[in-house]
CSV table of C-alpha atoms and ligand atoms in Angstrom, one decimal:
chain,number,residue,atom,x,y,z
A,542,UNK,CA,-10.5,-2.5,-11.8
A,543,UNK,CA,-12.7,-4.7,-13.9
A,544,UNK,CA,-11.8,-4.5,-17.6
A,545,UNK,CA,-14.5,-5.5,-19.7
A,546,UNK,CA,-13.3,-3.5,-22.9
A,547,UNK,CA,-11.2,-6.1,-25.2
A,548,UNK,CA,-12.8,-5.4,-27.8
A,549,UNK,CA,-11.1,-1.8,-27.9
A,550,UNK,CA,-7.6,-3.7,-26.8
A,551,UNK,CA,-6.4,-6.8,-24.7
A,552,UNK,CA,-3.9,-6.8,-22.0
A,553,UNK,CA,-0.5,-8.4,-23.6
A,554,UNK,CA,-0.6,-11.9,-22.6
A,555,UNK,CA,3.0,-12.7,-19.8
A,556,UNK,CA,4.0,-15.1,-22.3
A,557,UNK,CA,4.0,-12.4,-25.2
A,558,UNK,CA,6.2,-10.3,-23.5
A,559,UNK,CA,8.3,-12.5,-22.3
A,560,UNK,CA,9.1,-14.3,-25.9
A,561,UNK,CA,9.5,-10.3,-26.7
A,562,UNK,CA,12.0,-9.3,-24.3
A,563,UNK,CA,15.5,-11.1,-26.3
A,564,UNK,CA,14.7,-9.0,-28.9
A,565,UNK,CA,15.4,-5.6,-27.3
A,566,UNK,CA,18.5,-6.9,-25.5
A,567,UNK,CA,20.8,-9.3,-26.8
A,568,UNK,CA,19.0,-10.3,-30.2
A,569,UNK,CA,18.7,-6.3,-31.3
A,570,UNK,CA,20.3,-7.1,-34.4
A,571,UNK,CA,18.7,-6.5,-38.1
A,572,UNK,CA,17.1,-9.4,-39.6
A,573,UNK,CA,18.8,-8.7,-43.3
A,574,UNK,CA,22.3,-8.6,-41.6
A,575,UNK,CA,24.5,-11.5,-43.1
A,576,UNK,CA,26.0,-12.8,-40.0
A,577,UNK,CA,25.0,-15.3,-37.8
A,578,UNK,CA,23.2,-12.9,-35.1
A,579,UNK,CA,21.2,-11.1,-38.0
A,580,UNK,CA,19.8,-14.9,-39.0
A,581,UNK,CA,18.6,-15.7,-35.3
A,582,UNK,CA,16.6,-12.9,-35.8
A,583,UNK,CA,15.3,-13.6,-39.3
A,584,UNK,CA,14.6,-17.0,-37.6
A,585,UNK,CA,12.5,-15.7,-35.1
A,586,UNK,CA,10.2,-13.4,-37.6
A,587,UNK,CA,9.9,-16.4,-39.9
A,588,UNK,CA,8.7,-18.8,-36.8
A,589,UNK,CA,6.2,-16.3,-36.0
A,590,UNK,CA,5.1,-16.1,-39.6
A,591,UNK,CA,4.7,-19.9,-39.2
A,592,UNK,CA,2.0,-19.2,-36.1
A,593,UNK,CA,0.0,-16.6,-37.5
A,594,UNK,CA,-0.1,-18.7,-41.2
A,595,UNK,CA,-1.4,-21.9,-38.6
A,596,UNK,CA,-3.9,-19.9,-37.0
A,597,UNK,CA,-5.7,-19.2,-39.8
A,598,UNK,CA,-5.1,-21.8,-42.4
A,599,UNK,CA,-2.7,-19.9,-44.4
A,600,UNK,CA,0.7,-20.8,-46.1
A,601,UNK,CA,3.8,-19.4,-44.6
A,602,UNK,CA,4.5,-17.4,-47.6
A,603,UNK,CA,1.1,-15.7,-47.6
A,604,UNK,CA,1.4,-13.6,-44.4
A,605,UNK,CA,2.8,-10.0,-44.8
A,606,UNK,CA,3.1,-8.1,-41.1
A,607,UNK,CA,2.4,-4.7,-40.6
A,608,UNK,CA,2.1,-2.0,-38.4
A,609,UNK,CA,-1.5,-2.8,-37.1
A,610,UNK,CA,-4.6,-3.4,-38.8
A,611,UNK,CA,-5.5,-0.2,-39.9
A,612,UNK,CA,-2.6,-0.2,-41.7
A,613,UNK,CA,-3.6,-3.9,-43.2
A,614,UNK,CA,-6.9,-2.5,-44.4
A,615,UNK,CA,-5.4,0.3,-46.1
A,616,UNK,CA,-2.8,-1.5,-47.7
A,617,UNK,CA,-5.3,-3.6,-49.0
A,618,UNK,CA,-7.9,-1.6,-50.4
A,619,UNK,CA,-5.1,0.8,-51.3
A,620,UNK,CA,-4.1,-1.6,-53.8
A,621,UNK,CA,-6.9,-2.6,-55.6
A,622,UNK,CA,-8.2,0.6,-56.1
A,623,UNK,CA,-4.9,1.3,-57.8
A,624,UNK,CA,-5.4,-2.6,-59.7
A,625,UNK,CA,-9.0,-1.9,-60.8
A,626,UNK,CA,-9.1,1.8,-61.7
A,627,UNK,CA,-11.6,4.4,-61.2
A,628,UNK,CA,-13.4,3.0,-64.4
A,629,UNK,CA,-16.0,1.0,-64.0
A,630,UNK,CA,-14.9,-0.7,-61.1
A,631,UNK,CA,-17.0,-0.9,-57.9
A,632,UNK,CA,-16.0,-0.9,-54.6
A,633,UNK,CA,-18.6,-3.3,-52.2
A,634,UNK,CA,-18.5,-3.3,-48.8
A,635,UNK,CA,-21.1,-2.8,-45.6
A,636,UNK,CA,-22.8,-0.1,-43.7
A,637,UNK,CA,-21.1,-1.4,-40.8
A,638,UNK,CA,-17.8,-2.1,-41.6
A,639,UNK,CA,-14.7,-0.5,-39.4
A,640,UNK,CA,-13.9,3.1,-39.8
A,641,UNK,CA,-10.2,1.6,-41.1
A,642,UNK,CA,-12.7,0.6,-43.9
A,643,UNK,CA,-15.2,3.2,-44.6
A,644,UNK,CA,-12.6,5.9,-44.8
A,645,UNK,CA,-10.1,4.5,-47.9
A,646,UNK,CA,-13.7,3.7,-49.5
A,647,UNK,CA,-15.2,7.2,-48.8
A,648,UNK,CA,-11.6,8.2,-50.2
A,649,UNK,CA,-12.1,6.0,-53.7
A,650,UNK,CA,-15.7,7.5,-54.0
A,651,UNK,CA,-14.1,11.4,-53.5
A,652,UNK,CA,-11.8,10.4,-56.9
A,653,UNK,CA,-14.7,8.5,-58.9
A,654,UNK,CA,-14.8,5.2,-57.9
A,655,UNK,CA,-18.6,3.7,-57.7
A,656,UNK,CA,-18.6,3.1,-53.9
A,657,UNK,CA,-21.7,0.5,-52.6
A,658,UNK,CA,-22.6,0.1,-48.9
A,659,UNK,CA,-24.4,-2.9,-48.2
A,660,UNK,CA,-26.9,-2.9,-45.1
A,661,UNK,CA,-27.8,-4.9,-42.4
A,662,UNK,CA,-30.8,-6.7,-41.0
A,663,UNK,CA,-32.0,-6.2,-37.3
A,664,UNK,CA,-29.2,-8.8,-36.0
A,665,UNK,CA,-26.3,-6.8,-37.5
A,666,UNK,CA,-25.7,-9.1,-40.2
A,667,UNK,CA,-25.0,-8.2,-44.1
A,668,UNK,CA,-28.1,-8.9,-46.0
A,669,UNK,CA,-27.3,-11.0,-48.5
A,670,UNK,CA,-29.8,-10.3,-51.0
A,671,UNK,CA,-28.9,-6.9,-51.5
A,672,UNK,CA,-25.1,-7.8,-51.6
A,673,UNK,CA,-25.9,-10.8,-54.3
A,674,UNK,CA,-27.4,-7.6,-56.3
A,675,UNK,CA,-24.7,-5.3,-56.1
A,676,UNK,CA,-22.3,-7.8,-57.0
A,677,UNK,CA,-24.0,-8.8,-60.0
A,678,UNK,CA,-24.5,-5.5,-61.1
A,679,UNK,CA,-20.1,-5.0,-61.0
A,680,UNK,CA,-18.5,-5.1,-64.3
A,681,UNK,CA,-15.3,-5.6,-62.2
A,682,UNK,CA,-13.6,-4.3,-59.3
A,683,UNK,CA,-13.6,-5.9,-55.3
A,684,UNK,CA,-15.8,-6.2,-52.2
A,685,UNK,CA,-14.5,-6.0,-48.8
A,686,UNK,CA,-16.6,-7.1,-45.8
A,687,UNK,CA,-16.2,-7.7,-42.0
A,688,UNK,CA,-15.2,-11.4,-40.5
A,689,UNK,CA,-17.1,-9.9,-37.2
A,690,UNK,CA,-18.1,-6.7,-36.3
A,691,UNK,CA,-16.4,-4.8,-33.2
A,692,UNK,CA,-18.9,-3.5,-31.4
A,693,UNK,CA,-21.7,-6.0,-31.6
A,694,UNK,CA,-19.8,-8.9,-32.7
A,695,UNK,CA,-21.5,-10.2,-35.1
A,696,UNK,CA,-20.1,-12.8,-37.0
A,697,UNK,CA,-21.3,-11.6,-40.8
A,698,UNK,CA,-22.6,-14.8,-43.3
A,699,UNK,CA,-18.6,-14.3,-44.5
A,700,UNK,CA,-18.2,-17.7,-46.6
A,701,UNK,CA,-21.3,-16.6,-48.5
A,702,UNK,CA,-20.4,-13.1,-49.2
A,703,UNK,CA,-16.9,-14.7,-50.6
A,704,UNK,CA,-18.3,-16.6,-53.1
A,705,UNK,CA,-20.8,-14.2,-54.3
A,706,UNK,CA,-18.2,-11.8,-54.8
A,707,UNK,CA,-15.9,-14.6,-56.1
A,708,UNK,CA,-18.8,-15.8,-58.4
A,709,UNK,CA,-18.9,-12.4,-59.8
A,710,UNK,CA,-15.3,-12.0,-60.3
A,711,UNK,CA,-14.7,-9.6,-57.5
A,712,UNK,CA,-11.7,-9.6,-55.9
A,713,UNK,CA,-12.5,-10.1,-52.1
A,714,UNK,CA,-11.1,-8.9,-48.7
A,715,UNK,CA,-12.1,-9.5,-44.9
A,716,UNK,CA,-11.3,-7.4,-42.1
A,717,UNK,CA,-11.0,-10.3,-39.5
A,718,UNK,CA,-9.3,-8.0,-37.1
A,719,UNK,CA,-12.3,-8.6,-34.5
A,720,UNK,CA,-12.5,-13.0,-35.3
A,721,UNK,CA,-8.9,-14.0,-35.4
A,722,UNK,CA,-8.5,-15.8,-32.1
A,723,UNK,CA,-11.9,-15.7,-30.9
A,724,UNK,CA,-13.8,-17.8,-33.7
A,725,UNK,CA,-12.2,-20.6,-36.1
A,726,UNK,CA,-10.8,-18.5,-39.4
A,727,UNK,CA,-9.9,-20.6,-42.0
A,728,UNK,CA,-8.5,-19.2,-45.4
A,729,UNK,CA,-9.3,-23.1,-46.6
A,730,UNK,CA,-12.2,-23.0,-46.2
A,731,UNK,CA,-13.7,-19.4,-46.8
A,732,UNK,CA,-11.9,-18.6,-49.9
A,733,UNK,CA,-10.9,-15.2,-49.4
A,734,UNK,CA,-7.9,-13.4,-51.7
A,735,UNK,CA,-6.9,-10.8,-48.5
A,736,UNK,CA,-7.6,-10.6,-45.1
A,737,UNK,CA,-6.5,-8.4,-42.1
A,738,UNK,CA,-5.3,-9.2,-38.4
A,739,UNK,CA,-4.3,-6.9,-36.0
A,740,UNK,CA,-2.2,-8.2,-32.9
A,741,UNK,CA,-3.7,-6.2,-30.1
A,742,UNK,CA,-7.1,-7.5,-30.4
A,743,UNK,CA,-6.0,-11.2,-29.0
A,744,UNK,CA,-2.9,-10.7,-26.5
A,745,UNK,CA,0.2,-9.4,-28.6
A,746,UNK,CA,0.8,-5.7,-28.2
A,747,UNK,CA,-0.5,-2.6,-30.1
A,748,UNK,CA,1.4,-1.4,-33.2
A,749,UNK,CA,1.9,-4.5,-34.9
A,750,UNK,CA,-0.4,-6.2,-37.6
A,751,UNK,CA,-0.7,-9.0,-40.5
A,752,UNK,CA,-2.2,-9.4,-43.7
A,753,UNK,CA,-3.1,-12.3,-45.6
A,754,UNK,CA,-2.6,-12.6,-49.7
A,755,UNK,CA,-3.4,-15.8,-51.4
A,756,UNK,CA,-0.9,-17.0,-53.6
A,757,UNK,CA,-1.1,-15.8,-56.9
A,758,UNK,CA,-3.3,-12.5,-55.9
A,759,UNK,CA,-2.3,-9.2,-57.3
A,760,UNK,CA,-1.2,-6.9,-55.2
A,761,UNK,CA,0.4,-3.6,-55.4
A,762,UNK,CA,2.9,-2.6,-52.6
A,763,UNK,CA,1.4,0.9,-50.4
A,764,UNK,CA,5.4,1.3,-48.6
A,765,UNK,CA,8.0,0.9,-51.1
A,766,UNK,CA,11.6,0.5,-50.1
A,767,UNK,CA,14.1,-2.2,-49.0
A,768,UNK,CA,12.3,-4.7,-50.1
A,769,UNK,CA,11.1,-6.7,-46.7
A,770,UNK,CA,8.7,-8.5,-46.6
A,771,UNK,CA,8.4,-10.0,-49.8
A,772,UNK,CA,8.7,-6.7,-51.0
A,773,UNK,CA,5.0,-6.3,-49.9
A,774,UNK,CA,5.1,-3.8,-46.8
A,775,UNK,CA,9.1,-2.7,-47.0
A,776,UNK,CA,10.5,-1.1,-44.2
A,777,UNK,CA,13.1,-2.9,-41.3
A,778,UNK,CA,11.4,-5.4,-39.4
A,779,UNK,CA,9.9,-4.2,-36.0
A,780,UNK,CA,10.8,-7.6,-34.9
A,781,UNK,CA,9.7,-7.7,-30.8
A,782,UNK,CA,6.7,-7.0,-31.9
A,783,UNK,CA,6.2,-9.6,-34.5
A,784,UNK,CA,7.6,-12.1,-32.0
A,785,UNK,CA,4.8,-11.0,-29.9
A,786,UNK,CA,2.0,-11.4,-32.6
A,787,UNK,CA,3.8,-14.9,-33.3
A,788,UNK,CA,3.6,-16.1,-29.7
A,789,UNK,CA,-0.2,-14.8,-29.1
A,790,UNK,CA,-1.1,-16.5,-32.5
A,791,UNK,CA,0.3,-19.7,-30.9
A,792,UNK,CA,-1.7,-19.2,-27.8
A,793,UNK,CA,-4.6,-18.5,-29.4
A,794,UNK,CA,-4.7,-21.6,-31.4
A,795,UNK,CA,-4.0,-24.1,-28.6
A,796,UNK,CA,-6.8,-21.7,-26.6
A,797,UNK,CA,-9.4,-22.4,-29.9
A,798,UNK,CA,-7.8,-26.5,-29.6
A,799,UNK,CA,-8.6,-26.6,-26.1
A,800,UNK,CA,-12.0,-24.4,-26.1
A,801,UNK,CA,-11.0,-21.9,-24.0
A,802,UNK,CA,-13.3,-20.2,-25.8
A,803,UNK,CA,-16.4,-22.0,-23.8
A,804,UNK,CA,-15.0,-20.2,-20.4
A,805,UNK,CA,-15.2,-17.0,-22.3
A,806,UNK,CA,-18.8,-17.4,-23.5
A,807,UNK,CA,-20.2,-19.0,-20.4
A,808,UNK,CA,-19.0,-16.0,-18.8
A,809,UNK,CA,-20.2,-13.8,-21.2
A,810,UNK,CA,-23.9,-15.3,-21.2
A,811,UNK,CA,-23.9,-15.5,-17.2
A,812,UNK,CA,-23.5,-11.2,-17.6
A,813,UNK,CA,-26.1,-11.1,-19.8
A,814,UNK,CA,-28.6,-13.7,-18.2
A,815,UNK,CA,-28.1,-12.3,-14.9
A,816,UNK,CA,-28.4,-8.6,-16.4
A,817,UNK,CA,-31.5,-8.9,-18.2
A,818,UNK,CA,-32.9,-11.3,-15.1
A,819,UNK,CA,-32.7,-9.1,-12.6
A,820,UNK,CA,-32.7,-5.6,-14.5
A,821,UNK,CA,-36.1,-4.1,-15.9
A,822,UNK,CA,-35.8,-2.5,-19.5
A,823,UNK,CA,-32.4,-4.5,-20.9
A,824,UNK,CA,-31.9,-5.4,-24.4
A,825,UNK,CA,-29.6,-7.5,-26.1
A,826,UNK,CA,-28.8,-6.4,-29.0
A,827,UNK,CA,-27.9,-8.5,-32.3
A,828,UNK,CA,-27.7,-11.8,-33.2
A,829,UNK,CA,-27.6,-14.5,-30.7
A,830,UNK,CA,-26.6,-16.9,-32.6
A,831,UNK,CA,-24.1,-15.5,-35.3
A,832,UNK,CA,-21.3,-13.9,-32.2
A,833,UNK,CA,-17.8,-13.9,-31.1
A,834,UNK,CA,-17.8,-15.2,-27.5
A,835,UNK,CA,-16.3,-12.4,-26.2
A,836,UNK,CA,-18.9,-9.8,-26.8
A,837,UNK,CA,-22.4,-8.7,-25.1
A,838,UNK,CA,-24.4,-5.4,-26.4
A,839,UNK,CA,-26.7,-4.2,-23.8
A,840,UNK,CA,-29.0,-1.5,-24.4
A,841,UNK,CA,-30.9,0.0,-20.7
A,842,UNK,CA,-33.8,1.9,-20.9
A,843,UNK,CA,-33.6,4.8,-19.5
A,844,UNK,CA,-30.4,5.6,-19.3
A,845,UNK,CA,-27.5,7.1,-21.2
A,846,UNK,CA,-24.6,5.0,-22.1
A,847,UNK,CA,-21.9,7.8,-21.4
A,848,UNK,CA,-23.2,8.5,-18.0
A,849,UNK,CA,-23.2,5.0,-17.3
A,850,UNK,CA,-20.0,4.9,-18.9
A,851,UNK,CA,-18.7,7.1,-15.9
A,852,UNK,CA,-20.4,6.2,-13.1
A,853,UNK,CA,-18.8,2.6,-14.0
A,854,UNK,CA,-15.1,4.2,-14.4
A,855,UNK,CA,-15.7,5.7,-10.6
A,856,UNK,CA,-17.1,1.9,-9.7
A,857,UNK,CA,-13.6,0.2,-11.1
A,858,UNK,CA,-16.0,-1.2,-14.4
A,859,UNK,CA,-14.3,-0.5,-17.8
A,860,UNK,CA,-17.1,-0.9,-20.8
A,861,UNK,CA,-17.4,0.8,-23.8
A,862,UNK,CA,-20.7,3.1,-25.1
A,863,UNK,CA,-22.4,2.5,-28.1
A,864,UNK,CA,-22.9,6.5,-28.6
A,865,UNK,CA,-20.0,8.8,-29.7
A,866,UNK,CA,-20.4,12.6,-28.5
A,867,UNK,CA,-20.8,15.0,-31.5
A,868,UNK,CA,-20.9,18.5,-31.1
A,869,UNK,CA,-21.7,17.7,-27.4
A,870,UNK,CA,-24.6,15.8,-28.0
A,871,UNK,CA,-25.0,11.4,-28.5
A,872,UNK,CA,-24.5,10.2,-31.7
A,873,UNK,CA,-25.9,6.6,-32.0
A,874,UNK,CA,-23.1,4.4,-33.6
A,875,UNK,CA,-23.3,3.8,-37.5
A,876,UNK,CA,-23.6,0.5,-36.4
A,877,UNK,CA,-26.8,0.8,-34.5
A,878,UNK,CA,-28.2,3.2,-36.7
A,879,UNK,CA,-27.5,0.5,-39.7
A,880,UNK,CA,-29.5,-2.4,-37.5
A,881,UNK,CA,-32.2,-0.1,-37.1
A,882,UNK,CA,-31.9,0.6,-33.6
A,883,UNK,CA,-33.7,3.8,-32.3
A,884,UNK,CA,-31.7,6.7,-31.2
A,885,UNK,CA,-33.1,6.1,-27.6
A,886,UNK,CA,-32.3,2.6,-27.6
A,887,UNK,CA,-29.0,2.9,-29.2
A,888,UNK,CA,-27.7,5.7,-26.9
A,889,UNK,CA,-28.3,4.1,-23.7
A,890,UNK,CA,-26.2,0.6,-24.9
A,891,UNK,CA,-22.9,-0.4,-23.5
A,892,UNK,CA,-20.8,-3.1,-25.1
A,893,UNK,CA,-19.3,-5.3,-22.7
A,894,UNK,CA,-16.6,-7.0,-23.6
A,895,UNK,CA,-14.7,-10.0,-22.5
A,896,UNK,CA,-11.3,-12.3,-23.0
A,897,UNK,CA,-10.2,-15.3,-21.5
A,898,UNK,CA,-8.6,-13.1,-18.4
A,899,UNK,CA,-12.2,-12.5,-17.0
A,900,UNK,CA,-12.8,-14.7,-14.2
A,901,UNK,CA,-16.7,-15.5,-13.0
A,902,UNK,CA,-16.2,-13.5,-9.6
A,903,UNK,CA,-15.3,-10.4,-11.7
A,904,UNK,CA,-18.2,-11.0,-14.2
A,905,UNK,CA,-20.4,-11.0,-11.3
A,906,UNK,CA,-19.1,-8.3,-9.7
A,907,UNK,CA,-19.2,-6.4,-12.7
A,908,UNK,CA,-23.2,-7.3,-12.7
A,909,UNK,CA,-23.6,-5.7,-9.2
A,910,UNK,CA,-21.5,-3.4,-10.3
A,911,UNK,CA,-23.6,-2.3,-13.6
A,912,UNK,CA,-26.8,-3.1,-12.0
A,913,UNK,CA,-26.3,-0.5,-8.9
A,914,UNK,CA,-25.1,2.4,-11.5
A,915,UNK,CA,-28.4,1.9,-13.9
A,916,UNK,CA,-30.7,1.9,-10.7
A,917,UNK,CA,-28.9,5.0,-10.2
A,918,UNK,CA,-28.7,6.7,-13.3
A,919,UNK,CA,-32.6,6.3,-13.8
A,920,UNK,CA,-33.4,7.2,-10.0
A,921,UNK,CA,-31.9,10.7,-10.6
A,922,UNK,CA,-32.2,11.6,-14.0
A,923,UNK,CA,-33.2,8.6,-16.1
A,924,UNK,CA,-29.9,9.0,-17.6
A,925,UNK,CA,-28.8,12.7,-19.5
A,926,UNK,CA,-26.0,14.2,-19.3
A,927,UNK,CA,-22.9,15.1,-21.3
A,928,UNK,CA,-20.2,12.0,-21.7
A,929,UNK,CA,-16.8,12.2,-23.3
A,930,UNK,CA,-15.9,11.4,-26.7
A,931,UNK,CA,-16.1,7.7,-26.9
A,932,UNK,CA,-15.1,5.8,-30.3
A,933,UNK,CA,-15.7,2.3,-30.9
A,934,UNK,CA,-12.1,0.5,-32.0
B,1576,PLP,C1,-12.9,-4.4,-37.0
B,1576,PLP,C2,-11.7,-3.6,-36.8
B,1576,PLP,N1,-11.0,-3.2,-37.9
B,1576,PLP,C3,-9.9,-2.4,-37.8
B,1576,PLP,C4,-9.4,-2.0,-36.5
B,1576,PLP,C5,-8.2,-1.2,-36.5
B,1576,PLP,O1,-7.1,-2.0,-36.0
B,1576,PLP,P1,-5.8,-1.3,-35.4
B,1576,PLP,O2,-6.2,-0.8,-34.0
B,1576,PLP,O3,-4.8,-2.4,-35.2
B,1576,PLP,O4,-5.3,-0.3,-36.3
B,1576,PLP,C6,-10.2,-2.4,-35.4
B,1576,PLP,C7,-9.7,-2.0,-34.0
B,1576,PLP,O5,-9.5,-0.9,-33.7
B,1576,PLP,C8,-11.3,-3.2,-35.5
B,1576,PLP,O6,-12.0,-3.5,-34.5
């Protein structure tokens, strides 16, 4: 099986789960316990803190962990809204921002808050015009905008939207769940007050997450209870899992060092050259420039992405669609429909994505692969049918 869907989840790198395994044997012991085998364990959490602060510019102090990055977003948002209050306060954010985004925000709107939804251009990224306005036009209250976007991967204009929002006197968050590890995230040098990470996106397993305060920031806690945590996100440590999330942050940071990164996108750009070389009716879709390394978006004329979606499955391909099936017809993505891509267009894209596992014979079997299952799609039906329920993540 070729796995070209990392951007819905990444195998757990050996190394993770190996610096995991102590800690459901021998080191199973609770971090707040006052004898020497509860501070090994305290020691561990607080090294990994130390990794994930590194790989993103941050101070030790200023990393909470969580239970993944939905759970970062929320606590985030969560707590400004309760900061800022209903009145007069506007919430900012973008048209395409991660459903662990829009849904807290479409939850502020439902109680009163003034909810804005900033679009995009034809590349996928924020326009900043528009944003520049909204901003300005806030008496108070926060703006919360994507580091890079998970199905196209865009990299958004992130250091400008920061101090817009910053020059306003918005409070600002980043959901950087789909650019930490893949791109160079600094908290140095974009100045943003929160930002999100969730583990399972670069190598560490699924379930665990981080969150980024600056110093000084207000912030209001979402889990109360023992304290953990800096009293930010209570609740006994689920420590494997953080050792994990430590260890990948560390391997993602000597892999951004070493440009490991360069593999990944000459890979990627050899799918899509190849692709759109020897296939009629391929589209790339947003910016070429502004990306993660890891990501292609390929739209096929003629053909619908869930049926290709399955006929790759039964060829050992895993991709993603850019469709979800509602009421048992495609949906373009909010994503696509917020670019400005056409229904036909955006229902027959696949998002391919890669990580630094994919080697160059699997990429080009992958294009044979992809190229022999659109050839058939449009021989015998120019691509209908019915596909499963496919959510971008
Ligand atoms: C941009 C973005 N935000 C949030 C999430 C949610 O993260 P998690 O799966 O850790 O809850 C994802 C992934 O699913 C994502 O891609």
């Amino acid at each position: 099986m070729i796995y070209l869907d990392n951007h819905a989840t990444t195998a757990v790198h050996p190394e993770v789960l190996e610096a995991m395994l102590p800690f459901f044997g021998d080191h199973f012991h609770n971090p707040s316990s006052g004898y020497r085998a509860g501070k090994v364990v305290r020691k561990a959490i607080e090294e990994a803190r130390g990794e994930v602060a590194e790989l993103i510019g941050a101070k030790e102090e200023e990393v909470v962990f969580t239970g993944c990055g939905t759970e970062s977003n929320n606590m985030v948002l969560k707590s400004l809204a309760r900061i800022y209050g209903r009145k007069e306060s506007t919430v900012i954010t973008g048209e395409i921002e991660h459903s662990a985004v829009l849904r807290p925000c479409e939850a502020m709107a439902d109680v009163g808050f003034d909810v804005r939804r900033c679009g995009v251009d034809e590349e996928g990224r924020l326009r900043l015009a528009e944003f520049e306005k909204v901003c300005g036009e806030a008496k108070t209250g926060f703006a919360s905008v994507m580091w890079a976007n998970n199905e196209t991967g865009v990299v958004q204009p992130i250091q400008e939207a920061c101090e817009l929002a910053k020059g306003a006197g918005l409070a600002f968050h980043t959901d950087a769940i789909q650019a930490v590890g893949k791109v160079r995230v600094d908290v140095g040098e974009v100045p943003v007050d929160f930002l999100s990470i969730s583990g399972h996106k670069f190598h560490a397993p699924k379930g665990v997450g981080a969150l980024y305060l600056r110093e000084g920031v207000r912030f209001e806690p979402l889990i109360r209870g023992g304290g953990q945590e800096f009293g930010r996100r209570s609740g006994t440590e689920n420590v494997a899992y953080i050792v994990g999330l430590g260890k990948a942050a560390r391997l993602m940071r000597d892999g951004l060092e070493r440009d490991e990164h360069a593999g990944i996108r000459a890979n990627r750009d050899h799918l899509e050259s190849r692709l759109s070389g020897e296939l009629e009716g391929v589209t790339l879709n947003g910016s070429r420039e502004h990306r993660v390394p890891t990501c292609a978006h390929v739209s096929f004329e003629g053909c619908e992405g869930a049926g290709l979606l399955i006929l790759l499955d039964e060829a050992g391909v895993q991709v993603s669609t850019g469709s979800a099936c509602m009421t048992g017809k495609q949906q373009p993505s909010h994503v696509q429909v917020a670019m400005g891509i056409d229904d036909e267009r955006a229902k027959s894209s696949l998002r391919i994505s890669f990580s630094s596992f994919t080697t160059r014979e699997e990429t080009d079997e992958a294009v044979d692969r992809i190229k022999a299952a659109v050839e058939k799609l449009r021989r015998v039906q120019g691509g209908s049918g019915v596909g499963p329920v496919v959510v971008f993540s």
